[in-house]
């Protein structure tokens, strides 16, 4: 097979995997949606799927899957007013995690150090998400006190996402799927 054909096949499979991850992220929003008391927000399982996408896709494609998947989840789920905020917050959250992993993975010699790096990257991305939604909620609700009520829920969401991603990514890595 010639190089151009291989390149086209690689691009096609990356596009398909990106679209699939975007759809799985969107579905994860609908599977388990827990309303946050006193706010109009909710928590869901999307962060776990985003963190899995980071292990399967490169920077550009994982950010696209996270941004578009979460934004479409908001739009189709009746929370369109959050869609622009979500697009940027989830995209930047993903970008932060990917940049940390890409910057430091070469320095990790053991599987344990790679896992620790991934956890640190996901926590950093998750903390940005918490901060981003705090700012968005403060602006949208006109109350920083109400916005603060979402903080523990968002921390819980990304924490559950980290656990979900570690379990599923470990299984995928055992069968040779995912970035090393």
PDB file of C-alpha atoms in Angstrom:
ATOM      1  CA  UNK A   1       0.000   0.000   0.000  1.00  0.00           C
ATOM      2  CA  UNK A   2       1.393   3.410  -0.900  1.00  0.00           C
ATOM      3  CA  UNK A   3       2.106   6.133   1.628  1.00  0.00           C
ATOM      4  CA  UNK A   4      -0.711   8.399   0.455  1.00  0.00           C
ATOM      5  CA  UNK A   5      -3.256   5.638   0.955  1.00  0.00           C
ATOM      6  CA  UNK A   6      -1.905   4.896   4.442  1.00  0.00           C
ATOM      7  CA  UNK A   7      -2.076   8.606   5.304  1.00  0.00           C
ATOM      8  CA  UNK A   8      -5.678   8.828   4.091  1.00  0.00           C
ATOM      9  CA  UNK A   9      -6.658   5.732   6.053  1.00  0.00           C
ATOM     10  CA  UNK A  10      -5.008   7.141   9.197  1.00  0.00           C
ATOM     11  CA  UNK A  11      -6.830  10.463   8.769  1.00  0.00           C
ATOM     12  CA  UNK A  12     -10.124   8.668   8.216  1.00  0.00           C
ATOM     13  CA  UNK A  13      -9.727   6.445  11.266  1.00  0.00           C
ATOM     14  CA  UNK A  14      -8.739   9.456  13.410  1.00  0.00           C
ATOM     15  CA  UNK A  15     -11.781  11.388  12.205  1.00  0.00           C
ATOM     16  CA  UNK A  16     -14.073   8.447  12.911  1.00  0.00           C
ATOM     17  CA  UNK A  17     -12.579   7.895  16.385  1.00  0.00           C
ATOM     18  CA  UNK A  18     -12.910  11.618  17.164  1.00  0.00           C
ATOM     19  CA  UNK A  19     -16.569  11.612  16.110  1.00  0.00           C
ATOM     20  CA  UNK A  20     -17.197   8.440  18.086  1.00  0.00           C
ATOM     21  CA  UNK A  21     -15.614   9.912  21.230  1.00  0.00           C
ATOM     22  CA  UNK A  22     -17.619  13.102  20.753  1.00  0.00           C
ATOM     23  CA  UNK A  23     -20.824  11.034  20.616  1.00  0.00           C
ATOM     24  CA  UNK A  24     -19.845   8.900  23.622  1.00  0.00           C
ATOM     25  CA  UNK A  25     -19.112  12.080  25.597  1.00  0.00           C
ATOM     26  CA  UNK A  26     -22.529  13.419  24.625  1.00  0.00           C
ATOM     27  CA  UNK A  27     -24.236  10.149  25.605  1.00  0.00           C
ATOM     28  CA  UNK A  28     -22.352  10.128  28.938  1.00  0.00           C
ATOM     29  CA  UNK A  29     -24.029  13.438  29.714  1.00  0.00           C
ATOM     30  CA  UNK A  30     -27.444  11.825  29.314  1.00  0.00           C
ATOM     31  CA  UNK A  31     -26.740   8.471  31.020  1.00  0.00           C
ATOM     32  CA  UNK A  32     -26.354   9.911  34.493  1.00  0.00           C
ATOM     33  CA  UNK A  33     -27.380  13.501  35.045  1.00  0.00           C
ATOM     34  CA  UNK A  34     -27.572  14.631  38.666  1.00  0.00           C
ATOM     35  CA  UNK A  35     -29.051  18.103  39.264  1.00  0.00           C
ATOM     36  CA  UNK A  36     -26.985  20.374  41.501  1.00  0.00           C
ATOM     37  CA  UNK A  37     -29.177  21.784  44.301  1.00  0.00           C
ATOM     38  CA  UNK A  38     -29.935  25.530  44.198  1.00  0.00           C
ATOM     39  CA  UNK A  39     -28.478  25.941  40.711  1.00  0.00           C
ATOM     40  CA  UNK A  40     -29.599  25.170  37.186  1.00  0.00           C
ATOM     41  CA  UNK A  41     -26.574  22.939  36.622  1.00  0.00           C
ATOM     42  CA  UNK A  42     -25.957  19.218  36.791  1.00  0.00           C
ATOM     43  CA  UNK A  43     -23.100  16.751  37.044  1.00  0.00           C
ATOM     44  CA  UNK A  44     -22.541  13.841  34.682  1.00  0.00           C
ATOM     45  CA  UNK A  45     -20.017  11.247  33.499  1.00  0.00           C
ATOM     46  CA  UNK A  46     -18.577  13.220  30.584  1.00  0.00           C
ATOM     47  CA  UNK A  47     -15.253  14.030  32.287  1.00  0.00           C
ATOM     48  CA  UNK A  48     -14.391  10.344  32.492  1.00  0.00           C
ATOM     49  CA  UNK A  49     -14.941   9.904  28.768  1.00  0.00           C
ATOM     50  CA  UNK A  50     -12.985  13.086  28.034  1.00  0.00           C
ATOM     51  CA  UNK A  51     -10.055  11.726  30.040  1.00  0.00           C
ATOM     52  CA  UNK A  52     -10.276   8.461  28.090  1.00  0.00           C
ATOM     53  CA  UNK A  53     -10.318  10.420  24.805  1.00  0.00           C
ATOM     54  CA  UNK A  54      -7.064  12.089  25.845  1.00  0.00           C
ATOM     55  CA  UNK A  55      -5.473   8.644  25.935  1.00  0.00           C
ATOM     56  CA  UNK A  56      -6.835   7.693  22.527  1.00  0.00           C
ATOM     57  CA  UNK A  57      -6.502  10.873  20.484  1.00  0.00           C
ATOM     58  CA  UNK A  58      -3.918  13.566  19.894  1.00  0.00           C
ATOM     59  CA  UNK A  59      -4.239  17.082  21.303  1.00  0.00           C
ATOM     60  CA  UNK A  60      -6.309  18.615  18.514  1.00  0.00           C
ATOM     61  CA  UNK A  61      -8.759  15.731  18.247  1.00  0.00           C
ATOM     62  CA  UNK A  62      -9.256  15.195  21.991  1.00  0.00           C
ATOM     63  CA  UNK A  63      -9.976  18.918  22.473  1.00  0.00           C
ATOM     64  CA  UNK A  64     -12.443  18.844  19.562  1.00  0.00           C
ATOM     65  CA  UNK A  65     -14.215  15.743  20.911  1.00  0.00           C
ATOM     66  CA  UNK A  66     -14.488  17.242  24.419  1.00  0.00           C
ATOM     67  CA  UNK A  67     -15.619  20.710  23.322  1.00  0.00           C
ATOM     68  CA  UNK A  68     -18.135  19.594  20.727  1.00  0.00           C
ATOM     69  CA  UNK A  69     -19.410  16.534  22.605  1.00  0.00           C
ATOM     70  CA  UNK A  70     -20.119  18.463  25.806  1.00  0.00           C
ATOM     71  CA  UNK A  71     -21.542  21.458  23.966  1.00  0.00           C
ATOM     72  CA  UNK A  72     -23.931  19.235  21.997  1.00  0.00           C
ATOM     73  CA  UNK A  73     -24.896  17.479  25.235  1.00  0.00           C
ATOM     74  CA  UNK A  74     -25.925  20.844  26.656  1.00  0.00           C
ATOM     75  CA  UNK A  75     -27.807  21.865  23.510  1.00  0.00           C
ATOM     76  CA  UNK A  76     -29.671  18.582  23.063  1.00  0.00           C
ATOM     77  CA  UNK A  77     -30.244  18.204  26.804  1.00  0.00           C
ATOM     78  CA  UNK A  78     -32.109  21.486  27.172  1.00  0.00           C
ATOM     79  CA  UNK A  79     -29.232  23.526  28.594  1.00  0.00           C
ATOM     80  CA  UNK A  80     -28.330  25.533  25.486  1.00  0.00           C
ATOM     81  CA  UNK A  81     -27.550  28.617  27.577  1.00  0.00           C
ATOM     82  CA  UNK A  82     -24.520  26.729  28.917  1.00  0.00           C
ATOM     83  CA  UNK A  83     -23.274  25.566  25.497  1.00  0.00           C
ATOM     84  CA  UNK A  84     -20.843  28.434  24.773  1.00  0.00           C
ATOM     85  CA  UNK A  85     -19.386  28.257  28.289  1.00  0.00           C
ATOM     86  CA  UNK A  86     -19.111  24.484  28.118  1.00  0.00           C
ATOM     87  CA  UNK A  87     -17.444  24.572  24.704  1.00  0.00           C
ATOM     88  CA  UNK A  88     -14.575  26.693  26.009  1.00  0.00           C
ATOM     89  CA  UNK A  89     -14.340  25.291  29.546  1.00  0.00           C
ATOM     90  CA  UNK A  90     -14.222  21.640  28.458  1.00  0.00           C
ATOM     91  CA  UNK A  91     -11.890  22.421  25.574  1.00  0.00           C
ATOM     92  CA  UNK A  92      -9.417  24.250  27.805  1.00  0.00           C
ATOM     93  CA  UNK A  93      -9.745  21.577  30.514  1.00  0.00           C
ATOM     94  CA  UNK A  94      -8.773  18.950  27.942  1.00  0.00           C
ATOM     95  CA  UNK A  95      -5.974  21.083  26.506  1.00  0.00           C
ATOM     96  CA  UNK A  96      -4.439  21.590  29.959  1.00  0.00           C
ATOM     97  CA  UNK A  97      -4.429  17.849  30.660  1.00  0.00           C
ATOM     98  CA  UNK A  98      -3.013  16.984  27.229  1.00  0.00           C
ATOM     99  CA  UNK A  99      -0.266  19.604  27.429  1.00  0.00           C
ATOM    100  CA  UNK A 100       0.835  18.345  30.844  1.00  0.00           C
ATOM    101  CA  UNK A 101       0.896  14.740  29.642  1.00  0.00           C
ATOM    102  CA  UNK A 102       2.687  15.587  26.387  1.00  0.00           C
ATOM    103  CA  UNK A 103       5.244  17.789  28.174  1.00  0.00           C
ATOM    104  CA  UNK A 104       6.258  15.349  30.874  1.00  0.00           C
ATOM    105  CA  UNK A 105       5.495  11.808  29.631  1.00  0.00           C
ATOM    106  CA  UNK A 106       8.986  11.446  28.144  1.00  0.00           C
ATOM    107  CA  UNK A 107      10.459  11.905  31.622  1.00  0.00           C
ATOM    108  CA  UNK A 108       8.433   9.044  33.095  1.00  0.00           C
ATOM    109  CA  UNK A 109      10.406   5.814  33.270  1.00  0.00           C
ATOM    110  CA  UNK A 110       7.882   3.530  34.943  1.00  0.00           C
ATOM    111  CA  UNK A 111       4.233   2.677  34.447  1.00  0.00           C
ATOM    112  CA  UNK A 112       3.550   4.012  37.942  1.00  0.00           C
ATOM    113  CA  UNK A 113       5.110   7.405  37.183  1.00  0.00           C
ATOM    114  CA  UNK A 114       3.073   7.604  33.957  1.00  0.00           C
ATOM    115  CA  UNK A 115      -0.114   6.899  35.912  1.00  0.00           C
ATOM    116  CA  UNK A 116       0.775   9.558  38.486  1.00  0.00           C
ATOM    117  CA  UNK A 117       1.418  12.041  35.659  1.00  0.00           C
ATOM    118  CA  UNK A 118      -1.955  11.256  34.091  1.00  0.00           C
ATOM    119  CA  UNK A 119      -3.689  11.761  37.443  1.00  0.00           C
ATOM    120  CA  UNK A 120      -1.903  15.096  37.987  1.00  0.00           C
ATOM    121  CA  UNK A 121      -2.864  16.191  34.464  1.00  0.00           C
ATOM    122  CA  UNK A 122      -6.511  15.213  34.972  1.00  0.00           C
ATOM    123  CA  UNK A 123      -6.636  16.987  38.350  1.00  0.00           C
ATOM    124  CA  UNK A 124      -5.162  20.156  36.834  1.00  0.00           C
ATOM    125  CA  UNK A 125      -7.656  20.060  33.977  1.00  0.00           C
ATOM    126  CA  UNK A 126     -10.473  19.322  36.423  1.00  0.00           C
ATOM    127  CA  UNK A 127      -9.514  22.225  38.667  1.00  0.00           C
ATOM    128  CA  UNK A 128      -9.638  24.527  35.659  1.00  0.00           C
ATOM    129  CA  UNK A 129     -13.124  23.183  34.905  1.00  0.00           C
ATOM    130  CA  UNK A 130     -14.233  23.941  38.482  1.00  0.00           C
ATOM    131  CA  UNK A 131     -12.834  27.478  38.209  1.00  0.00           C
ATOM    132  CA  UNK A 132     -14.343  27.992  34.741  1.00  0.00           C
ATOM    133  CA  UNK A 133     -17.828  26.957  35.799  1.00  0.00           C
ATOM    134  CA  UNK A 134     -17.550  29.035  38.986  1.00  0.00           C
ATOM    135  CA  UNK A 135     -16.883  32.123  36.852  1.00  0.00           C
ATOM    136  CA  UNK A 136     -19.611  31.191  34.336  1.00  0.00           C
ATOM    137  CA  UNK A 137     -22.176  30.522  37.072  1.00  0.00           C
ATOM    138  CA  UNK A 138     -21.267  33.717  38.923  1.00  0.00           C
ATOM    139  CA  UNK A 139     -21.856  35.727  35.758  1.00  0.00           C
ATOM    140  CA  UNK A 140     -25.009  33.868  34.706  1.00  0.00           C
ATOM    141  CA  UNK A 141     -26.627  33.731  38.151  1.00  0.00           C
ATOM    142  CA  UNK A 142     -25.397  37.147  39.229  1.00  0.00           C
ATOM    143  CA  UNK A 143     -24.377  35.574  42.545  1.00  0.00           C
ATOM    144  CA  UNK A 144     -20.974  34.262  43.556  1.00  0.00           C
ATOM    145  CA  UNK A 145     -22.560  32.535  46.554  1.00  0.00           C
ATOM    146  CA  UNK A 146     -24.823  30.457  44.306  1.00  0.00           C
ATOM    147  CA  UNK A 147     -21.880  29.796  41.986  1.00  0.00           C
ATOM    148  CA  UNK A 148     -19.871  28.524  44.958  1.00  0.00           C
ATOM    149  CA  UNK A 149     -22.522  25.844  45.596  1.00  0.00           C
ATOM    150  CA  UNK A 150     -21.444  24.098  42.395  1.00  0.00           C
ATOM    151  CA  UNK A 151     -17.777  23.809  43.388  1.00  0.00           C
ATOM    152  CA  UNK A 152     -17.978  20.566  45.410  1.00  0.00           C
ATOM    153  CA  UNK A 153     -20.235  18.994  42.779  1.00  0.00           C
ATOM    154  CA  UNK A 154     -17.802  19.831  39.983  1.00  0.00           C
ATOM    155  CA  UNK A 155     -14.892  18.490  42.033  1.00  0.00           C
ATOM    156  CA  UNK A 156     -16.894  15.293  42.527  1.00  0.00           C
ATOM    157  CA  UNK A 157     -17.619  15.090  38.806  1.00  0.00           C
ATOM    158  CA  UNK A 158     -13.999  15.260  37.701  1.00  0.00           C
ATOM    159  CA  UNK A 159     -12.902  12.973  40.567  1.00  0.00           C
ATOM    160  CA  UNK A 160     -15.338  10.272  39.470  1.00  0.00           C
ATOM    161  CA  UNK A 161     -14.179  10.937  35.903  1.00  0.00           C
ATOM    162  CA  UNK A 162     -10.568  10.274  36.879  1.00  0.00           C
ATOM    163  CA  UNK A 163     -11.468   6.950  38.480  1.00  0.00           C
ATOM    164  CA  UNK A 164     -13.603   5.942  35.490  1.00  0.00           C
ATOM    165  CA  UNK A 165     -10.847   6.913  33.060  1.00  0.00           C
ATOM    166  CA  UNK A 166      -8.125   5.064  34.973  1.00  0.00           C
ATOM    167  CA  UNK A 167     -10.144   1.851  35.083  1.00  0.00           C
ATOM    168  CA  UNK A 168     -11.225   1.918  31.436  1.00  0.00           C
ATOM    169  CA  UNK A 169      -7.888   3.188  30.104  1.00  0.00           C
ATOM    170  CA  UNK A 170      -6.058   0.446  31.983  1.00  0.00           C
ATOM    171  CA  UNK A 171      -8.247  -2.156  30.286  1.00  0.00           C
ATOM    172  CA  UNK A 172      -7.730  -0.519  26.875  1.00  0.00           C
ATOM    173  CA  UNK A 173      -3.959  -0.369  27.362  1.00  0.00           C
ATOM    174  CA  UNK A 174      -3.852  -4.091  28.221  1.00  0.00           C
ATOM    175  CA  UNK A 175      -5.243  -4.880  24.789  1.00  0.00           C
ATOM    176  CA  UNK A 176      -2.936  -2.397  23.077  1.00  0.00           C
ATOM    177  CA  UNK A 177      -5.354   0.502  22.555  1.00  0.00           C
ATOM    178  CA  UNK A 178      -4.347   4.062  23.453  1.00  0.00           C
ATOM    179  CA  UNK A 179      -1.338   6.329  23.558  1.00  0.00           C
ATOM    180  CA  UNK A 180       1.649   5.093  25.509  1.00  0.00           C
TER     181      UNK A 180
END
